[in-house]
Structures are given as structure tokens and as C-alpha cells.
Amino acid sequence: MTVEIEGVMRHFGTAVALDSISLTLQQGEFAALLGPSGSGKTTLLRILAGLDFPDAGSVRIAGTDVAAVPARLRGVGVVFQHYALFRHMTVAENVAFGLRVRPRRHRPDNAEIDRRVQRLLELVQIPELAARYPQQVSGGQRQRVALARALAIEPQLLLLDEPFGALDALVRKDVRRWVRSLHDQLGITSILVTHDQEEAMEMADRVVVMDRGRIQQIGTPRALLDAPANPFVAGFVGDATRLEGQIRDGRLHFDGLPIDPIAAPGADGPVAIFVRRSDVVIERSGAASEGFHVALVRPSNDATHVVIRHGAIMLDGVLAETAAAVKRGDQCRVRIRRCAVFGATGDIIAVERARALVDRD
Amino acid sequence: MTTAIRPAASDSWPVRWVLIVFAAVLATILFLLPLAAIVAEALRRGWEPALAAIVEEDSLSAMRLTLLVAAIAVPVNTIGGIAAAWAIAKCDFVGKRLLTTLIELPFSVSPVISGLVYVLLFGAQGYLGPWLQSHDIQIIFALPGLVLATIFVTFPFVARTLIPLMQEQGRDEEEAAVTLGATGWQTFRRVTLPNIKWALLAGILLCNARAMGEFGAVSVVSGHIRGQTNTMPLHIEILYNEYMFVGAFAVAALLALLGLLTLAIKTLLETLTDRRMGAHA
């Protein structure tokens, strides 16, 4: 089912929750709305579900303008942030709800409802919990109940509002992959709302980065990492540290940091620089110079994660593969492998010209 | 919603015992002794005079009227209370604050004033009096006036019991129901109502207790016509003023019994609710 959103605006009093949102999703696509709290992502989801309404603009689901279609007739499945399970009903009754409230001539008979509920509970792998109440099952199981309940109405569009927020880290990873495979298996269109970039990058075909009611960038996870459209995206996606600098005579200088200038195209002037941890390579330096020193060392499987500081500035990096081990307090020097640079006026400047991806290896 | 929560810091036992004894003494003096006194006075000359005072024609008529007024006022306030609580807890609209304050109005003004307002509106000299008279409609000194006054005074009970609970529950479940295809009525009957049923019952019982016991507002609009517009509380006052103490206390004991019965049912329901919630926790 396709979703076409065009020029959608939403105000709450004087606050702008959504500012000219336009977005098109293809049938079978898994999209993530990614942004910090207050970015308008949940408001957009509620508008799609029919629980909120735009002040301007149009929403078409499967080609039909849904402005006049009430939530109950949209047939859109929603998994709510805190699941919103019916607390006085058993798990099976929760799942059956969407079938039981159908008008009589569309309602399956009781035996058929029971069969479908059983099948859905098997699909979400909790058939043994049918008779329990929501308070009697764990967070991860509740999430599965919420999903089964939403799928019972056989939606062609599934909306997931921060569905993994209440799960602990270990369960979350499994459930994420499982939900994605379920999406592929059912062939529906899904939209996930999240503030967790890792979640969005792992699950979605395309990620829609939002901030302060605006879409900042739409792209595949790879595209967002390779070519962030503006400083917000560069900072929000991919664990980047923001540094200040200048471009002078075709070279990029880092303000107040002992990093060698690197060649960079672009007009002279102040710039914002975003460097990712994996692009900051750290080596121990013998001389007790005005360099960086190591603030924190955290070994991990791929590379040793090192936090270094110079004055008040902290920088995340990795230890060079061939380098000797470092410990807290060691003097070190830094090589920037790659960084994204934006003109100081940020997203107002034409991004293509202001951005300079610098390679030096 | 009283679940057993262990106090963060428990007081030492002398403090605890002083407090408990103080509360017990206070309850005895203020509540138990007067109740016992009513029953004792009613039975001062034995069962027969007391019983005779109750089955006497005017007393029976007062009882019928009281039950009739409650039977009309309580359902009206139940529906009105649910509607008001729903609106306040689950919807956003201009003037929500005002509505919340208005609901509390009957608690904050003296019932006598509520009665007087109706006399001012519907009485012979009132704003609508001439029109009502020309259409031969009797409100003041008749059943409609009694019902109106009772509805006014007892309106807050259901709404006030429901609002905090419904606010706490939020509107998530209702929204979920709607996205699953439920109509407004289905959402209310299958989701909202089951979630509030125990609180609603408690509110209705409190409302009923007050409706049967209301004196001030009803007294103003009643006109005290024996056998016609006298409710039980008014009847008790008349008997008392006429020095018919046994009769007065006998009817009073009956009224008190009705109130106690209501309270007992409410307590029972609360115990059952707690047990149910406990089982689910």
C-alpha cells in the first residue's frame, strides 16, 4: 500500500509540530521516522492513523485521500508506544478485538475468530499466553500481543510508535530483527517511529530524519551515513563529534586543536566539522608536546575505543591497528581519515557546495 | 486504588498507638454514639410503637417519595456524570477548566441556596413562574422541583469519582480501540466502561446515599405537604418538631440503615476490586 503525504502542516497553539511535510512510501517499504523528541515524528504517525488531523496538506493511503476517513475505517494497524493493551481483557480477547467489533455482516463467526486468534498468536510465537491478562506477561510478550492485535485487522499499513522503547537491550535486538522479518513475510508497508538511530538504520529500507517539525533528509541508511545533507543529520546519525574550524586557502583548519590542516575545497570562512569515531585514528606520541592525551580506553571487538581530550574538547576515536596499547593519561596524536564539513550558516547554505568530503589516506 | 504499600519509614509503636486510639475515640464519639442513640431513642418504648410510626400512612408516603426521587436523580446523574468525566478526562476543549469548576459547584454552595435558585426560577414569583402557570406546569412544591434540587446537589458524586481514574488511565486504550475499527459506542462499552465499572458503582452508591438523605435543597422546594411532597428527611423533621420522638427516631433509624447499607455495599465492592487488581499484579 502506498502512502503519499503532501505539504502537511500541524500546529499546536503557536508551536509548529509539522512544517510542510512531504513524503512518499512505496508498497512493501519499511520506513523509519527518526528524530529527537519534539521532532514531530509521532504527530505524523498519529495523522496517518487518523488520531490527529493536519491543518493543511493532504494524506493519501493507497491512492485515497483519507482526510474524511475516520480512524476506525482506515484499516491501519498501530502498535502504540506503551502498547495500550486492554487491561481487562485476556491476551486472546485483545487480539480478537478488531474482529469482534466488525459490523455483523463482516464479522467472522466465533469459531473462525478463535482460529484466527490462535494463528496470530502462533505467528508472534506466544500461543501459550492466550488466557493471561496483560499485567501477567513480560514487556517483550506485551509487545508481541500488541503486534498480533494490530495485525488481526489484516492491515496493509502498519505503524509502530517507538515499539522497542520499553524493552531491555538484549531483548530489543532480537525483537527488532524478528519484526523486520515479519514485515517481509507479510509484504505490508510499515512505518517505524524512533529516536534510536541504530534501530532505524538496522530495520528500515529508508530513513526519514526529522527535526523541529521538518524533514531533514530522506535516504537509505547508507546514503545518510555517506552523504548527510546538513549538520543536523551529520550530528544525529552515526555517532559523530562536532568540531569547529575554518577553511583558509583551500585548507581546513581545526580551531584550538593540534590536528594538522587538511586540503579541502570550498569557500573561505568558518565551518562545522563532523567526524565519526571510526575516522579518528589515534596513536601514541613520544613527545610530551601540546597534543591530546587519553581520557578513557574501552576495548571492544573490532577496535579499541579511545576518548581523548585537549583542554575542554573531548573526541571519540579508535586506536590505530598497528599502534601499541595506550592507557589513561598517555600523550597521543590524531589523524582524521575523513570528515563532513558544513558552512557555518548550517542548513541554509546550499549543501552541495558547502559540503566537502575530505579523504586523506 | 489502595494497594498495600509499605510505608517508607514506619513510626515507632507508641506514636502509632496514640494515633490509632485517638482516631478510634473520635470515630466513636462522632459517628458510633449518635447512630446508637438514634436506634436507642427509636426503641425506647419497644418495637411496636417504632414499627407503627414507620408503617403509618404519611411515613410510607415519605419513603415512597424518597425512593422515587432517588430512582430518577441517580440514573440522570450517572449518565451526566459519565459524560462529564469522559469529556474532562479524555477530550481537549475550550472551557474544560470552567466545566471542572462547575462540577464542584454543588459541593461548594449551601444546598439551601441551590433550592432557593430553583424557587427563583420556577416559583410563582420566579422568572419562569408566569409561563409555567399559564401552561399548568407545577415544578416548585411538587415532584419535579424535588428531583431537580436533588439532581443539583448530588451531581458531583459520579463525575468526581470517575475523573481522577479516567485521567490516570489516559486515552491510549480508546485510541487503540478506534484504530482497530471500533465505533464510539463500542469503544465506550467494551473498553472504557469495563475499566471504570467499580469506581462508577462506588460513585453511584454515594450519589444514591446523598440523594436519599438530602435535606436543605429539598426542604426549600418541597412545601412540606404531608403525604405528597414530604421526603423522609423532611418527614423526620416534622415528626421531631411535633414532639413525636419515637416516630422521628424510628424513621431516622430506617434512613440511617439505608445509608449504612449503601456504605456496606461500596466497601464490599472496593474489597473485591482490590482483590481482583491484586490477582492481576
Short mmCIF file of N, CA, C and O in Angstrom, two decimals, chain B residues 36-108:
data_model
loop_
_atom_site.label_atom_id
_atom_site.label_comp_id
_atom_site.label_asym_id
_atom_site.label_seq_id
_atom_site.Cartn_x
_atom_site.Cartn_y
_atom_site.Cartn_z
N ALA B 36 -25.98 4.94 67.54
CA ALA B 36 -26.56 4.11 68.58
C ALA B 36 -27.71 4.86 69.26
O ALA B 36 -28.75 4.28 69.59
N ALA B 37 -27.51 6.17 69.47
CA ALA B 37 -28.54 6.97 70.13
C ALA B 37 -29.84 6.97 69.33
O ALA B 37 -30.93 6.88 69.90
N ILE B 38 -29.70 7.07 67.99
CA ILE B 38 -30.90 7.07 67.16
C ILE B 38 -31.69 5.79 67.36
O ILE B 38 -32.90 5.81 67.61
N VAL B 39 -30.98 4.68 67.28
CA VAL B 39 -31.65 3.39 67.43
C VAL B 39 -32.25 3.27 68.84
O VAL B 39 -33.40 2.85 69.01
N ALA B 40 -31.49 3.70 69.87
CA ALA B 40 -31.97 3.61 71.25
C ALA B 40 -33.24 4.43 71.43
O ALA B 40 -34.22 3.97 72.03
N GLU B 41 -33.22 5.64 70.89
CA GLU B 41 -34.40 6.52 71.02
C GLU B 41 -35.60 5.90 70.31
O GLU B 41 -36.73 5.95 70.80
N ALA B 42 -35.35 5.35 69.13
CA ALA B 42 -36.45 4.78 68.36
C ALA B 42 -37.09 3.62 69.11
O ALA B 42 -38.31 3.44 69.08
N LEU B 43 -36.26 2.86 69.85
CA LEU B 43 -36.77 1.66 70.51
C LEU B 43 -37.06 1.91 71.99
O LEU B 43 -37.26 0.97 72.75
N ARG B 44 -37.09 3.17 72.40
CA ARG B 44 -37.26 3.49 73.82
C ARG B 44 -38.53 2.85 74.40
O ARG B 44 -38.54 2.35 75.51
N ARG B 45 -39.60 2.84 73.61
CA ARG B 45 -40.84 2.23 74.11
C ARG B 45 -41.07 0.87 73.47
O ARG B 45 -42.20 0.43 73.31
N GLY B 46 -40.02 0.25 73.00
CA GLY B 46 -40.17 -1.09 72.43
C GLY B 46 -40.35 -1.05 70.93
O GLY B 46 -40.36 0.01 70.31
N TRP B 47 -40.51 -2.25 70.38
CA TRP B 47 -40.59 -2.39 68.93
C TRP B 47 -41.88 -1.83 68.35
O TRP B 47 -41.88 -1.24 67.29
N GLU B 48 -42.98 -2.08 69.07
CA GLU B 48 -44.27 -1.82 68.44
C GLU B 48 -44.53 -0.37 68.06
O GLU B 48 -44.90 -0.08 66.93
N PRO B 49 -44.31 0.59 69.01
CA PRO B 49 -44.53 2.00 68.61
C PRO B 49 -43.62 2.40 67.45
O PRO B 49 -44.05 3.12 66.55
N ALA B 50 -42.38 1.92 67.47
CA ALA B 50 -41.45 2.28 66.41
C ALA B 50 -41.95 1.77 65.07
O ALA B 50 -41.99 2.50 64.07
N LEU B 51 -42.37 0.51 65.08
CA LEU B 51 -42.88 -0.09 63.85
C LEU B 51 -44.12 0.63 63.37
O LEU B 51 -44.29 0.91 62.18
N ALA B 52 -45.00 0.97 64.32
CA ALA B 52 -46.25 1.67 63.98
C ALA B 52 -45.94 3.00 63.31
O ALA B 52 -46.60 3.39 62.34
N ALA B 53 -44.90 3.71 63.81
CA ALA B 53 -44.55 5.01 63.25
C ALA B 53 -44.06 4.85 61.81
O ALA B 53 -44.25 5.74 60.97
N ILE B 54 -43.45 3.70 61.54
CA ILE B 54 -42.91 3.50 60.19
C ILE B 54 -43.99 3.12 59.20
O ILE B 54 -44.01 3.60 58.07
N VAL B 55 -44.93 2.26 59.62
CA VAL B 55 -45.95 1.82 58.67
C VAL B 55 -47.12 2.79 58.60
O VAL B 55 -48.07 2.59 57.85
N GLU B 56 -47.05 3.87 59.34
CA GLU B 56 -48.10 4.90 59.29
C GLU B 56 -48.13 5.51 57.88
O GLU B 56 -47.10 5.62 57.22
N GLU B 57 -49.30 5.93 57.43
CA GLU B 57 -49.52 6.34 56.03
C GLU B 57 -48.55 7.42 55.55
O GLU B 57 -47.91 7.28 54.51
N ASP B 58 -48.39 8.49 56.35
CA ASP B 58 -47.52 9.59 55.92
C ASP B 58 -46.06 9.15 55.83
O ASP B 58 -45.31 9.60 54.96
N SER B 59 -45.64 8.27 56.74
CA SER B 59 -44.27 7.78 56.70
C SER B 59 -44.04 6.96 55.44
O SER B 59 -43.04 7.13 54.73
N LEU B 60 -44.99 6.08 55.15
CA LEU B 60 -44.86 5.25 53.95
C LEU B 60 -44.81 6.11 52.71
O LEU B 60 -44.00 5.89 51.80
N SER B 61 -45.63 7.13 52.68
CA SER B 61 -45.65 8.05 51.54
C SER B 61 -44.30 8.75 51.41
O SER B 61 -43.78 8.91 50.30
N ALA B 62 -43.73 9.16 52.54
CA ALA B 62 -42.42 9.82 52.52
C ALA B 62 -41.36 8.88 51.97
O ALA B 62 -40.49 9.27 51.18
N MET B 63 -41.43 7.60 52.40
CA MET B 63 -40.45 6.63 51.91
C MET B 63 -40.58 6.43 50.40
O MET B 63 -39.59 6.43 49.68
N ARG B 64 -41.84 6.28 49.95
CA ARG B 64 -42.06 6.10 48.52
C ARG B 64 -41.49 7.27 47.74
O ARG B 64 -40.80 7.11 46.74
N LEU B 65 -41.76 8.49 48.24
CA LEU B 65 -41.29 9.69 47.54
C LEU B 65 -39.77 9.73 47.50
O LEU B 65 -39.16 10.00 46.46
N THR B 66 -39.15 9.44 48.64
CA THR B 66 -37.68 9.45 48.70
C THR B 66 -37.08 8.47 47.69
O THR B 66 -36.17 8.80 46.94
N LEU B 67 -37.65 7.26 47.66
CA LEU B 67 -37.13 6.26 46.74
C LEU B 67 -37.38 6.67 45.29
O LEU B 67 -36.52 6.48 44.42
N LEU B 68 -38.54 7.30 45.04
CA LEU B 68 -38.86 7.74 43.67
C LEU B 68 -37.88 8.82 43.22
O LEU B 68 -37.33 8.77 42.11
N VAL B 69 -37.65 9.81 44.11
CA VAL B 69 -36.73 10.90 43.76
C VAL B 69 -35.34 10.34 43.47
O VAL B 69 -34.71 10.67 42.46
N ALA B 70 -34.88 9.42 44.34
CA ALA B 70 -33.56 8.82 44.12
C ALA B 70 -33.54 8.02 42.82
O ALA B 70 -32.57 8.06 42.07
N ALA B 71 -34.66 7.33 42.54
CA ALA B 71 -34.71 6.49 41.35
C ALA B 71 -34.63 7.32 40.07
O ALA B 71 -34.20 6.82 39.03
N ILE B 72 -35.04 8.60 40.15
CA ILE B 72 -34.91 9.45 38.96
C ILE B 72 -33.56 10.16 38.96
O ILE B 72 -32.84 10.17 37.97
N ALA B 73 -33.18 10.72 40.13
CA ALA B 73 -31.98 11.56 40.19
C ALA B 73 -30.70 10.74 39.95
O ALA B 73 -29.79 11.19 39.25
N VAL B 74 -30.64 9.53 40.51
CA VAL B 74 -29.39 8.76 40.41
C VAL B 74 -29.08 8.35 38.97
O VAL B 74 -27.95 8.58 38.51
N PRO B 75 -30.04 7.80 38.21
CA PRO B 75 -29.70 7.48 36.81
C PRO B 75 -29.32 8.73 36.00
O PRO B 75 -28.38 8.68 35.20
N VAL B 76 -30.05 9.84 36.23
CA VAL B 76 -29.73 11.06 35.49
C VAL B 76 -28.28 11.48 35.79
O VAL B 76 -27.50 11.78 34.88
N ASN B 77 -27.93 11.46 37.07
CA ASN B 77 -26.58 11.87 37.44
C ASN B 77 -25.52 10.86 37.02
O ASN B 77 -24.36 11.21 36.81
N THR B 78 -25.91 9.59 36.90
CA THR B 78 -24.96 8.59 36.44
C THR B 78 -24.57 8.88 34.99
O THR B 78 -23.39 8.96 34.64
N ILE B 79 -25.59 9.09 34.16
CA ILE B 79 -25.31 9.36 32.75
C ILE B 79 -24.59 10.70 32.60
O ILE B 79 -23.56 10.81 31.92
N GLY B 80 -25.10 11.72 33.30
CA GLY B 80 -24.47 13.04 33.23
C GLY B 80 -23.05 13.01 33.76
O GLY B 80 -22.14 13.62 33.19
N GLY B 81 -22.85 12.26 34.85
CA GLY B 81 -21.52 12.19 35.46
C GLY B 81 -20.52 11.49 34.56
O GLY B 81 -19.38 11.94 34.41
N ILE B 82 -20.96 10.40 33.92
CA ILE B 82 -20.06 9.69 32.99
C ILE B 82 -19.71 10.60 31.83
O ILE B 82 -18.54 10.72 31.43
N ALA B 83 -20.71 11.29 31.30
CA ALA B 83 -20.47 12.18 30.16
C ALA B 83 -19.48 13.28 30.53
O ALA B 83 -18.53 13.55 29.79
N ALA B 84 -19.69 13.89 31.70
CA ALA B 84 -18.81 14.98 32.13
C ALA B 84 -17.39 14.46 32.37
O ALA B 84 -16.41 15.08 31.93
N ALA B 85 -17.28 13.31 33.03
CA ALA B 85 -15.95 12.75 33.32
C ALA B 85 -15.24 12.38 32.03
O ALA B 85 -14.04 12.63 31.87
N TRP B 86 -15.97 11.79 31.11
CA TRP B 86 -15.41 11.42 29.80
C TRP B 86 -14.85 12.66 29.11
O TRP B 86 -13.71 12.68 28.64
N ALA B 87 -15.68 13.70 29.08
CA ALA B 87 -15.26 14.93 28.39
C ALA B 87 -14.01 15.51 29.03
O ALA B 87 -13.06 15.90 28.35
N ILE B 88 -14.00 15.55 30.37
CA ILE B 88 -12.88 16.19 31.05
C ILE B 88 -11.61 15.34 30.97
O ILE B 88 -10.51 15.84 30.74
N ALA B 89 -11.76 14.03 31.13
CA ALA B 89 -10.57 13.18 31.18
C ALA B 89 -10.03 12.82 29.81
O ALA B 89 -8.84 12.63 29.65
N LYS B 90 -10.88 12.74 28.80
CA LYS B 90 -10.41 12.17 27.53
C LYS B 90 -10.45 13.15 26.36
O LYS B 90 -10.05 12.79 25.26
N CYS B 91 -10.96 14.34 26.55
CA CYS B 91 -11.04 15.27 25.42
C CYS B 91 -10.36 16.59 25.77
O CYS B 91 -10.21 16.93 26.93
N ASP B 92 -9.96 17.30 24.74
CA ASP B 92 -9.43 18.65 24.93
C ASP B 92 -10.42 19.63 24.32
O ASP B 92 -10.83 19.46 23.18
N PHE B 93 -10.84 20.60 25.08
CA PHE B 93 -11.74 21.60 24.51
C PHE B 93 -11.62 22.89 25.30
O PHE B 93 -11.14 22.91 26.44
N VAL B 94 -12.06 23.97 24.68
CA VAL B 94 -12.02 25.27 25.33
C VAL B 94 -13.05 25.26 26.46
O VAL B 94 -14.17 24.79 26.26
N GLY B 95 -12.67 25.74 27.63
CA GLY B 95 -13.62 25.81 28.73
C GLY B 95 -13.62 24.58 29.61
O GLY B 95 -14.52 24.38 30.41
N LYS B 96 -12.60 23.72 29.45
CA LYS B 96 -12.51 22.50 30.25
C LYS B 96 -12.37 22.84 31.74
O LYS B 96 -13.02 22.24 32.59
N ARG B 97 -11.51 23.82 32.04
CA ARG B 97 -11.33 24.29 33.42
C ARG B 97 -12.66 24.71 34.03
O ARG B 97 -13.00 24.34 35.14
N LEU B 98 -13.40 25.48 33.23
CA LEU B 98 -14.67 26.03 33.71
C LEU B 98 -15.62 24.88 34.05
O LEU B 98 -16.26 24.88 35.11
N LEU B 99 -15.69 23.89 33.17
CA LEU B 99 -16.57 22.75 33.40
C LEU B 99 -16.15 22.01 34.67
O LEU B 99 -17.00 21.63 35.49
N THR B 100 -14.84 21.82 34.84
CA THR B 100 -14.35 21.14 36.03
C THR B 100 -14.78 21.88 37.29
O THR B 100 -15.19 21.28 38.29
N THR B 101 -14.69 23.21 37.25
CA THR B 101 -15.09 24.01 38.41
C THR B 101 -16.59 23.93 38.62
O THR B 101 -17.06 23.80 39.75
N LEU B 102 -17.34 23.98 37.53
CA LEU B 102 -18.81 23.95 37.63
C LEU B 102 -19.29 22.66 38.29
O LEU B 102 -20.24 22.67 39.06
N ILE B 103 -18.60 21.56 37.97
CA ILE B 103 -19.00 20.28 38.54
C ILE B 103 -18.89 20.31 40.06
O ILE B 103 -19.67 19.67 40.76
N GLU B 104 -17.93 21.07 40.56
CA GLU B 104 -17.74 21.13 42.01
C GLU B 104 -18.68 22.11 42.69
O GLU B 104 -18.76 22.14 43.92
N LEU B 105 -19.35 22.93 41.89
CA LEU B 105 -20.20 23.97 42.45
C LEU B 105 -21.18 23.46 43.49
O LEU B 105 -21.29 24.03 44.58
N PRO B 106 -21.91 22.36 43.21
CA PRO B 106 -22.87 21.89 44.20
C PRO B 106 -22.22 21.53 45.55
O PRO B 106 -22.88 21.61 46.58
N PHE B 107 -20.93 21.16 45.53
CA PHE B 107 -20.25 20.87 46.79
C PHE B 107 -19.93 22.14 47.56
O PHE B 107 -19.85 22.13 48.78
N SER B 108 -19.73 23.23 46.83
CA SER B 108 -19.23 24.43 47.49
C SER B 108 -20.34 25.40 47.90
O SER B 108 -20.14 26.19 48.81
#
